[in-house]
PDB file of C-alpha atoms in Angstrom:
ATOM      1  CA  UNK P   1      23.432-157.553-177.334  1.00  0.00           C
ATOM      2  CA  UNK P   2      20.160-156.950-179.133  1.00  0.00           C
ATOM      3  CA  UNK P   3      19.539-153.969-176.849  1.00  0.00           C
ATOM      4  CA  UNK P   4      22.987-152.514-177.648  1.00  0.00           C
ATOM      5  CA  UNK P   5      22.441-153.117-181.370  1.00  0.00           C
ATOM      6  CA  UNK P   6      19.116-151.296-181.191  1.00  0.00           C
ATOM      7  CA  UNK P   7      20.658-148.308-179.337  1.00  0.00           C
ATOM      8  CA  UNK P   8      23.460-148.106-181.929  1.00  0.00           C
ATOM      9  CA  UNK P   9      20.938-148.145-184.758  1.00  0.00           C
ATOM     10  CA  UNK P  10      18.935-145.318-183.191  1.00  0.00           C
ATOM     11  CA  UNK P  11      22.213-143.257-182.852  1.00  0.00           C
ATOM     12  CA  UNK P  12      23.091-143.804-186.506  1.00  0.00           C
ATOM     13  CA  UNK P  13      19.597-142.668-187.605  1.00  0.00           C
ATOM     14  CA  UNK P  14      19.954-139.546-185.371  1.00  0.00           C
ATOM     15  CA  UNK P  15      23.385-138.722-186.955  1.00  0.00           C
ATOM     16  CA  UNK P  16      22.086-139.151-190.477  1.00  0.00           C
ATOM     17  CA  UNK P  17      19.069-136.915-189.712  1.00  0.00           C
ATOM     18  CA  UNK P  18      21.191-134.235-188.197  1.00  0.00           C
ATOM     19  CA  UNK P  19      23.682-134.184-191.089  1.00  0.00           C
ATOM     20  CA  UNK P  20      20.884-134.299-193.554  1.00  0.00           C
ATOM     21  CA  UNK P  21      19.285-131.308-191.894  1.00  0.00           C
ATOM     22  CA  UNK P  22      22.599-129.415-192.171  1.00  0.00           C
ATOM     23  CA  UNK P  23      22.906-130.333-195.783  1.00  0.00           C
ATOM     24  CA  UNK P  24      19.340-129.062-196.550  1.00  0.00           C
ATOM     25  CA  UNK P  25      20.099-125.773-194.579  1.00  0.00           C
ATOM     26  CA  UNK P  26      23.228-125.098-196.571  1.00  0.00           C
ATOM     27  CA  UNK P  27      21.311-125.730-199.853  1.00  0.00           C
ATOM     28  CA  UNK P  28      18.633-123.255-198.815  1.00  0.00           C
ATOM     29  CA  UNK P  29      21.336-120.592-198.285  1.00  0.00           C
ATOM     30  CA  UNK P  30      22.603-121.121-201.847  1.00  0.00           C
ATOM     31  CA  UNK P  31      19.240-120.049-203.152  1.00  0.00           C
ATOM     32  CA  UNK P  32      19.352-116.620-201.611  1.00  0.00           C
ATOM     33  CA  UNK P  33      19.003-113.660-204.008  1.00  0.00           C
ATOM     34  CA  UNK P  34      22.445-112.985-205.646  1.00  0.00           C
ATOM     35  CA  UNK P  35      22.549-109.372-204.352  1.00  0.00           C
ATOM     36  CA  UNK P  36      22.476-110.686-200.745  1.00  0.00           C
ATOM     37  CA  UNK P  37      25.668-112.718-201.153  1.00  0.00           C
ATOM     38  CA  UNK P  38      29.022-111.278-200.219  1.00  0.00           C
ATOM     39  CA  UNK P  39      30.487-110.611-203.636  1.00  0.00           C
ATOM     40  CA  UNK P  40      33.370-108.568-205.035  1.00  0.00           C
ATOM     41  CA  UNK P  41      32.628-105.395-206.992  1.00  0.00           C
ATOM     42  CA  UNK P  42      34.757-105.175-210.185  1.00  0.00           C
ATOM     43  CA  UNK P  43      35.177-101.819-211.760  1.00  0.00           C
ATOM     44  CA  UNK P  44      33.931-101.983-215.359  1.00  0.00           C
ATOM     45  CA  UNK P  45      33.482 -98.318-216.381  1.00  0.00           C
ATOM     46  CA  UNK P  46      34.472 -94.748-215.385  1.00  0.00           C
ATOM     47  CA  UNK P  47      33.079 -91.587-216.998  1.00  0.00           C
ATOM     48  CA  UNK P  48      36.053 -89.217-217.105  1.00  0.00           C
ATOM     49  CA  UNK P  49      35.078 -85.687-218.236  1.00  0.00           C
ATOM     50  CA  UNK P  50      38.622 -84.635-218.895  1.00  0.00           C
ATOM     51  CA  UNK P  51      39.800 -87.698-220.904  1.00  0.00           C
ATOM     52  CA  UNK P  52      36.679 -88.799-222.734  1.00  0.00           C
ATOM     53  CA  UNK P  53      34.118 -86.038-222.282  1.00  0.00           C
ATOM     54  CA  UNK P  54      30.635 -86.949-223.459  1.00  0.00           C
ATOM     55  CA  UNK P  55      32.050 -89.875-225.440  1.00  0.00           C
ATOM     56  CA  UNK P  56      32.125 -91.809-222.211  1.00  0.00           C
ATOM     57  CA  UNK P  57      28.425 -92.364-222.691  1.00  0.00           C
ATOM     58  CA  UNK P  58      26.555 -94.498-225.189  1.00  0.00           C
ATOM     59  CA  UNK P  59      24.515 -91.462-226.199  1.00  0.00           C
ATOM     60  CA  UNK P  60      23.505 -87.861-225.364  1.00  0.00           C
ATOM     61  CA  UNK P  61      19.891 -86.683-225.303  1.00  0.00           C
ATOM     62  CA  UNK P  62      20.321 -82.933-225.432  1.00  0.00           C
ATOM     63  CA  UNK P  63      16.911 -81.411-226.238  1.00  0.00           C
ATOM     64  CA  UNK P  64      15.855 -84.479-228.196  1.00  0.00           C
ATOM     65  CA  UNK P  65      12.785 -82.691-229.674  1.00  0.00           C
ATOM     66  CA  UNK P  66      15.041 -79.804-230.905  1.00  0.00           C
ATOM     67  CA  UNK P  67      12.869 -77.189-229.258  1.00  0.00           C
ATOM     68  CA  UNK P  68      15.875 -74.799-228.897  1.00  0.00           C
ATOM     69  CA  UNK P  69      17.917 -75.215-231.990  1.00  0.00           C
ATOM     70  CA  UNK P  70      21.567 -74.252-231.519  1.00  0.00           C
ATOM     71  CA  UNK P  71      21.427 -74.319-227.724  1.00  0.00           C
ATOM     72  CA  UNK P  72      23.807 -76.737-225.933  1.00  0.00           C
ATOM     73  CA  UNK P  73      22.406 -78.016-222.626  1.00  0.00           C
ATOM     74  CA  UNK P  74      24.836 -80.820-221.729  1.00  0.00           C
ATOM     75  CA  UNK P  75      28.564 -80.098-221.492  1.00  0.00           C
ATOM     76  CA  UNK P  76      31.844 -80.758-219.667  1.00  0.00           C
ATOM     77  CA  UNK P  77      32.922 -78.102-217.136  1.00  0.00           C
ATOM     78  CA  UNK P  78      36.262 -78.837-215.604  1.00  0.00           C
ATOM     79  CA  UNK P  79      36.038 -82.439-214.116  1.00  0.00           C
ATOM     80  CA  UNK P  80      32.189 -82.486-214.006  1.00  0.00           C
ATOM     81  CA  UNK P  81      29.298 -83.018-216.381  1.00  0.00           C
ATOM     82  CA  UNK P  82      26.822 -80.175-216.306  1.00  0.00           C
ATOM     83  CA  UNK P  83      23.220 -80.581-217.460  1.00  0.00           C
ATOM     84  CA  UNK P  84      21.359 -77.295-217.964  1.00  0.00           C
ATOM     85  CA  UNK P  85      17.587 -76.974-218.123  1.00  0.00           C
ATOM     86  CA  UNK P  86      15.618 -73.800-218.870  1.00  0.00           C
ATOM     87  CA  UNK P  87      11.943 -73.246-218.746  1.00  0.00           C
ATOM     88  CA  UNK P  88      11.547 -72.844-222.528  1.00  0.00           C
ATOM     89  CA  UNK P  89      12.640 -76.238-223.603  1.00  0.00           C
ATOM     90  CA  UNK P  90       9.983 -78.837-224.482  1.00  0.00           C
ATOM     91  CA  UNK P  91       9.771 -82.515-225.390  1.00  0.00           C
ATOM     92  CA  UNK P  92       6.947 -84.232-227.270  1.00  0.00           C
ATOM     93  CA  UNK P  93       4.046 -84.192-226.356  1.00  0.00           C
ATOM     94  CA  UNK P  94       4.907 -80.828-224.922  1.00  0.00           C
ATOM     95  CA  UNK P  95       4.317 -81.290-221.169  1.00  0.00           C
ATOM     96  CA  UNK P  96       7.881 -82.235-220.250  1.00  0.00           C
ATOM     97  CA  UNK P  97      11.608 -81.656-220.667  1.00  0.00           C
ATOM     98  CA  UNK P  98      14.590 -83.895-221.088  1.00  0.00           C
ATOM     99  CA  UNK P  99      18.375 -83.500-221.096  1.00  0.00           C
ATOM    100  CA  UNK P 100      20.145 -86.740-220.285  1.00  0.00           C
ATOM    101  CA  UNK P 101      23.231 -88.849-220.955  1.00  0.00           C
ATOM    102  CA  UNK P 102      22.700 -92.524-221.337  1.00  0.00           C
ATOM    103  CA  UNK P 103      24.608 -95.744-221.202  1.00  0.00           C
ATOM    104  CA  UNK P 104      28.238 -96.606-220.838  1.00  0.00           C
ATOM    105  CA  UNK P 105      31.001 -96.637-223.480  1.00  0.00           C
ATOM    106  CA  UNK P 106      34.588 -97.707-222.982  1.00  0.00           C
ATOM    107  CA  UNK P 107      37.549 -95.580-224.300  1.00  0.00           C
ATOM    108  CA  UNK P 108      37.801 -98.233-227.082  1.00  0.00           C
ATOM    109  CA  UNK P 109      34.236 -97.547-228.167  1.00  0.00           C
ATOM    110  CA  UNK P 110      32.595-100.686-226.786  1.00  0.00           C
ATOM    111  CA  UNK P 111      29.106-100.353-225.417  1.00  0.00           C
ATOM    112  CA  UNK P 112      28.780-101.957-221.917  1.00  0.00           C
ATOM    113  CA  UNK P 113      25.391-103.698-221.336  1.00  0.00           C
ATOM    114  CA  UNK P 114      23.569-104.953-218.289  1.00  0.00           C
ATOM    115  CA  UNK P 115      22.102-108.420-218.794  1.00  0.00           C
ATOM    116  CA  UNK P 116      19.487-110.556-217.042  1.00  0.00           C
ATOM    117  CA  UNK P 117      20.575-111.724-213.625  1.00  0.00           C
ATOM    118  CA  UNK P 118      23.606-109.389-213.357  1.00  0.00           C
ATOM    119  CA  UNK P 119      24.109-107.095-210.428  1.00  0.00           C
ATOM    120  CA  UNK P 120      25.633-103.644-210.997  1.00  0.00           C
ATOM    121  CA  UNK P 121      26.662-100.772-208.782  1.00  0.00           C
ATOM    122  CA  UNK P 122      26.597 -97.191-209.818  1.00  0.00           C
ATOM    123  CA  UNK P 123      28.564 -94.711-207.662  1.00  0.00           C
ATOM    124  CA  UNK P 124      28.797 -90.986-208.323  1.00  0.00           C
ATOM    125  CA  UNK P 125      28.614 -87.468-206.795  1.00  0.00           C
ATOM    126  CA  UNK P 126      26.121 -84.823-207.631  1.00  0.00           C
ATOM    127  CA  UNK P 127      25.454 -81.138-206.916  1.00  0.00           C
ATOM    128  CA  UNK P 128      21.754 -80.211-206.715  1.00  0.00           C
ATOM    129  CA  UNK P 129      21.224 -76.436-206.688  1.00  0.00           C
ATOM    130  CA  UNK P 130      18.365 -74.658-204.909  1.00  0.00           C
ATOM    131  CA  UNK P 131      16.749 -74.039-208.325  1.00  0.00           C
ATOM    132  CA  UNK P 132      16.308 -77.715-209.069  1.00  0.00           C
ATOM    133  CA  UNK P 133      13.142 -78.382-207.103  1.00  0.00           C
ATOM    134  CA  UNK P 134      10.888 -81.331-206.334  1.00  0.00           C
ATOM    135  CA  UNK P 135       7.576 -81.252-208.253  1.00  0.00           C
ATOM    136  CA  UNK P 136       4.133 -82.825-207.951  1.00  0.00           C
ATOM    137  CA  UNK P 137       4.647 -84.476-211.387  1.00  0.00           C
ATOM    138  CA  UNK P 138       8.042 -85.979-211.752  1.00  0.00           C
ATOM    139  CA  UNK P 139      11.672 -84.605-211.768  1.00  0.00           C
ATOM    140  CA  UNK P 140      13.951 -87.547-212.511  1.00  0.00           C
ATOM    141  CA  UNK P 141      17.676 -87.183-212.169  1.00  0.00           C
ATOM    142  CA  UNK P 142      18.756 -90.866-212.615  1.00  0.00           C
ATOM    143  CA  UNK P 143      17.072 -93.866-214.373  1.00  0.00           C
ATOM    144  CA  UNK P 144      17.630 -97.497-215.090  1.00  0.00           C
ATOM    145  CA  UNK P 145      15.844 -98.250-218.324  1.00  0.00           C
ATOM    146  CA  UNK P 146      15.583-100.726-221.149  1.00  0.00           C
ATOM    147  CA  UNK P 147      16.772 -98.948-224.400  1.00  0.00           C
ATOM    148  CA  UNK P 148      14.003 -97.792-226.743  1.00  0.00           C
ATOM    149  CA  UNK P 149      11.247 -95.300-226.881  1.00  0.00           C
ATOM    150  CA  UNK P 150       8.164 -95.726-224.853  1.00  0.00           C
ATOM    151  CA  UNK P 151       9.570 -97.970-222.172  1.00  0.00           C
ATOM    152  CA  UNK P 152       9.070 -96.785-218.602  1.00  0.00           C
ATOM    153  CA  UNK P 153      11.902 -96.614-216.118  1.00  0.00           C
ATOM    154  CA  UNK P 154      12.614 -99.662-213.985  1.00  0.00           C
ATOM    155  CA  UNK P 155      14.382 -97.621-211.243  1.00  0.00           C
ATOM    156  CA  UNK P 156      14.373 -93.847-210.967  1.00  0.00           C
ATOM    157  CA  UNK P 157      15.669 -91.135-208.616  1.00  0.00           C
ATOM    158  CA  UNK P 158      12.899 -88.614-208.321  1.00  0.00           C
ATOM    159  CA  UNK P 159      12.720 -85.142-206.744  1.00  0.00           C
ATOM    160  CA  UNK P 160       9.129 -84.757-205.587  1.00  0.00           C
ATOM    161  CA  UNK P 161       7.044 -82.369-203.576  1.00  0.00           C
ATOM    162  CA  UNK P 162       4.714 -83.507-200.864  1.00  0.00           C
ATOM    163  CA  UNK P 163       2.909 -80.400-199.501  1.00  0.00           C
ATOM    164  CA  UNK P 164       5.539 -77.934-198.450  1.00  0.00           C
ATOM    165  CA  UNK P 165       8.371 -80.602-198.270  1.00  0.00           C
ATOM    166  CA  UNK P 166      10.696 -81.609-201.066  1.00  0.00           C
ATOM    167  CA  UNK P 167      11.969 -85.149-201.081  1.00  0.00           C
ATOM    168  CA  UNK P 168      14.498 -87.105-202.991  1.00  0.00           C
ATOM    169  CA  UNK P 169      13.385 -90.734-203.534  1.00  0.00           C
ATOM    170  CA  UNK P 170      14.605 -93.794-205.251  1.00  0.00           C
ATOM    171  CA  UNK P 171      11.565 -95.735-206.601  1.00  0.00           C
ATOM    172  CA  UNK P 172      10.972 -99.042-208.368  1.00  0.00           C
ATOM    173  CA  UNK P 173       8.649 -97.905-211.117  1.00  0.00           C
ATOM    174  CA  UNK P 174       7.148-101.190-212.356  1.00  0.00           C
ATOM    175  CA  UNK P 175       6.717-102.799-208.980  1.00  0.00           C
ATOM    176  CA  UNK P 176       5.705 -99.562-207.348  1.00  0.00           C
ATOM    177  CA  UNK P 177       6.846 -97.990-204.169  1.00  0.00           C
ATOM    178  CA  UNK P 178      10.070 -96.378-202.969  1.00  0.00           C
ATOM    179  CA  UNK P 179      13.214 -98.085-201.942  1.00  0.00           C
ATOM    180  CA  UNK P 180      13.619 -95.016-199.644  1.00  0.00           C
ATOM    181  CA  UNK P 181      13.115 -91.219-199.482  1.00  0.00           C
ATOM    182  CA  UNK P 182      14.550 -88.388-197.490  1.00  0.00           C
ATOM    183  CA  UNK P 183      14.344 -84.637-197.032  1.00  0.00           C
ATOM    184  CA  UNK P 184      15.922 -82.873-200.064  1.00  0.00           C
ATOM    185  CA  UNK P 185      16.525 -79.434-198.543  1.00  0.00           C
ATOM    186  CA  UNK P 186      19.651 -80.364-196.516  1.00  0.00           C
ATOM    187  CA  UNK P 187      21.209 -81.972-199.656  1.00  0.00           C
ATOM    188  CA  UNK P 188      21.182 -78.904-201.855  1.00  0.00           C
ATOM    189  CA  UNK P 189      23.967 -76.527-202.878  1.00  0.00           C
ATOM    190  CA  UNK P 190      26.896 -78.781-202.114  1.00  0.00           C
ATOM    191  CA  UNK P 191      28.230 -82.064-203.274  1.00  0.00           C
ATOM    192  CA  UNK P 192      26.644 -85.325-202.132  1.00  0.00           C
ATOM    193  CA  UNK P 193      27.457 -88.989-202.998  1.00  0.00           C
ATOM    194  CA  UNK P 194      25.215 -91.886-203.880  1.00  0.00           C
ATOM    195  CA  UNK P 195      25.557 -95.567-204.594  1.00  0.00           C
ATOM    196  CA  UNK P 196      22.861 -97.555-206.348  1.00  0.00           C
ATOM    197  CA  UNK P 197      22.969-101.368-206.664  1.00  0.00           C
ATOM    198  CA  UNK P 198      20.567-102.995-209.175  1.00  0.00           C
ATOM    199  CA  UNK P 199      20.059-106.662-209.831  1.00  0.00           C
ATOM    200  CA  UNK P 200      18.379-107.149-213.212  1.00  0.00           C
ATOM    201  CA  UNK P 201      15.481-109.560-212.834  1.00  0.00           C
ATOM    202  CA  UNK P 202      11.782-110.040-213.629  1.00  0.00           C
ATOM    203  CA  UNK P 203       9.092-109.776-210.947  1.00  0.00           C
ATOM    204  CA  UNK P 204      10.258-111.504-207.795  1.00  0.00           C
ATOM    205  CA  UNK P 205      13.899-111.740-208.849  1.00  0.00           C
ATOM    206  CA  UNK P 206      15.163-108.154-209.045  1.00  0.00           C
ATOM    207  CA  UNK P 207      16.714-106.203-206.259  1.00  0.00           C
ATOM    208  CA  UNK P 208      17.694-102.540-205.564  1.00  0.00           C
ATOM    209  CA  UNK P 209      19.823-100.977-202.876  1.00  0.00           C
ATOM    210  CA  UNK P 210      20.448 -97.249-202.303  1.00  0.00           C
ATOM    211  CA  UNK P 211      23.056 -95.423-200.182  1.00  0.00           C
ATOM    212  CA  UNK P 212      23.152 -91.658-199.985  1.00  0.00           C
ATOM    213  CA  UNK P 213      25.889 -89.747-198.174  1.00  0.00           C
ATOM    214  CA  UNK P 214      25.964 -86.133-197.143  1.00  0.00           C
ATOM    215  CA  UNK P 215      29.238 -84.757-195.794  1.00  0.00           C
ATOM    216  CA  UNK P 216      30.405 -88.162-194.698  1.00  0.00           C
ATOM    217  CA  UNK P 217      27.168 -89.052-192.993  1.00  0.00           C
ATOM    218  CA  UNK P 218      24.947 -91.803-194.384  1.00  0.00           C
ATOM    219  CA  UNK P 219      21.384 -90.439-194.678  1.00  0.00           C
ATOM    220  CA  UNK P 220      19.963 -93.342-196.675  1.00  0.00           C
ATOM    221  CA  UNK P 221      20.883 -97.003-196.527  1.00  0.00           C
ATOM    222  CA  UNK P 222      17.954 -99.116-197.742  1.00  0.00           C
ATOM    223  CA  UNK P 223      17.103-101.835-200.177  1.00  0.00           C
ATOM    224  CA  UNK P 224      14.226-103.858-201.726  1.00  0.00           C
ATOM    225  CA  UNK P 225      14.176-107.377-203.021  1.00  0.00           C
ATOM    226  CA  UNK P 226      11.641-109.332-205.114  1.00  0.00           C
ATOM    227  CA  UNK P 227      11.000-106.415-207.400  1.00  0.00           C
ATOM    228  CA  UNK P 228      10.726-106.215-211.206  1.00  0.00           C
ATOM    229  CA  UNK P 229      13.796-104.694-212.768  1.00  0.00           C
ATOM    230  CA  UNK P 230      13.648-106.350-216.252  1.00  0.00           C
ATOM    231  CA  UNK P 231      11.769-105.605-219.497  1.00  0.00           C
ATOM    232  CA  UNK P 232      13.921-107.799-221.763  1.00  0.00           C
ATOM    233  CA  UNK P 233      16.886-107.087-224.068  1.00  0.00           C
ATOM    234  CA  UNK P 234      19.237-105.113-221.815  1.00  0.00           C
ATOM    235  CA  UNK P 235      19.424-102.289-219.192  1.00  0.00           C
ATOM    236  CA  UNK P 236      21.369 -99.042-219.164  1.00  0.00           C
ATOM    237  CA  UNK P 237      21.741 -96.082-216.753  1.00  0.00           C
ATOM    238  CA  UNK P 238      20.755 -92.462-217.515  1.00  0.00           C
ATOM    239  CA  UNK P 239      21.737 -89.271-215.720  1.00  0.00           C
ATOM    240  CA  UNK P 240      20.364 -85.816-216.215  1.00  0.00           C
ATOM    241  CA  UNK P 241      17.066 -83.929-215.842  1.00  0.00           C
ATOM    242  CA  UNK P 242      13.671 -85.333-217.071  1.00  0.00           C
ATOM    243  CA  UNK P 243      10.742 -83.379-215.678  1.00  0.00           C
ATOM    244  CA  UNK P 244       7.161 -82.418-216.249  1.00  0.00           C
ATOM    245  CA  UNK P 245       6.494 -78.679-216.492  1.00  0.00           C
ATOM    246  CA  UNK P 246       2.985 -78.388-215.082  1.00  0.00           C
ATOM    247  CA  UNK P 247       4.166 -77.042-211.662  1.00  0.00           C
ATOM    248  CA  UNK P 248       5.118 -73.543-212.846  1.00  0.00           C
ATOM    249  CA  UNK P 249       6.212 -72.372-209.413  1.00  0.00           C
ATOM    250  CA  UNK P 250       8.761 -75.250-209.096  1.00  0.00           C
ATOM    251  CA  UNK P 251       9.928 -75.396-212.745  1.00  0.00           C
ATOM    252  CA  UNK P 252      12.768 -72.877-212.871  1.00  0.00           C
ATOM    253  CA  UNK P 253      15.942 -72.419-215.012  1.00  0.00           C
ATOM    254  CA  UNK P 254      18.323 -74.780-213.394  1.00  0.00           C
ATOM    255  CA  UNK P 255      21.143 -77.259-213.756  1.00  0.00           C
ATOM    256  CA  UNK P 256      22.663 -80.522-212.325  1.00  0.00           C
ATOM    257  CA  UNK P 257      26.331 -81.304-211.759  1.00  0.00           C
ATOM    258  CA  UNK P 258      27.604 -84.894-211.816  1.00  0.00           C
ATOM    259  CA  UNK P 259      31.128 -86.172-211.234  1.00  0.00           C
ATOM    260  CA  UNK P 260      33.105 -89.351-210.231  1.00  0.00           C
ATOM    261  CA  UNK P 261      30.857 -91.612-212.047  1.00  0.00           C
ATOM    262  CA  UNK P 262      31.808 -95.352-211.768  1.00  0.00           C
ATOM    263  CA  UNK P 263      30.113 -98.554-212.539  1.00  0.00           C
ATOM    264  CA  UNK P 264      31.031-101.906-210.871  1.00  0.00           C
ATOM    265  CA  UNK P 265      29.749-105.300-211.643  1.00  0.00           C
ATOM    266  CA  UNK P 266      29.153-107.421-208.560  1.00  0.00           C
ATOM    267  CA  UNK P 267      30.507-110.855-209.382  1.00  0.00           C
TER     268      UNK P 267
END
């Protein structure tokens, strides 16, 4: 009897240990980064050029230094947003150019903000002409930023030159390094689609994922976790052209077309 009791006791200890281990394993999964969980995207905002025009955005930065008075660079053309950039325009301190739309505004006038710990998805189509070139400095066509002057981007899509090759890259600016990059040449002069997921978080808690599609073929599908995507206050997206002008051979009169802009919150 004593031997049987001893065996039963050992079995009970084993069962408790096994189920305890399962419990710990489940708890460890609950601490995964929010962007890694299977969550439902909820459509929060659409920029409709026909219905709302430029009022779909929180603000418009059309030649913010007023270097070309009376010239309109950002406009609605059909069902697209067109951002023009010529070689004459300058922004303080004189070595760069900027024409961008920023933020998200509902048809009722409410500003949509991105808060700490939230995950958002930005999906849109863009047309990059042959005249919009990668440069050795920076040519940024999408950003996630904290509002205010002087703050650096947290995430940016950059057209860059590496030797004779032009690349399109999504980079995490504070943490450093690219999420991914790919050859720009095959993506020019026709419509392509992109999806960018951003989890707002300080160092070690932010995440970014990027998908780029060309003619139905996925050419980029990559992500980074444990990056810094937060500087306080709130975040907002920006679309347009922001570039340095030092590379004269690659800085041409150009434009960028954007359409089908949608923002989802992953909840």
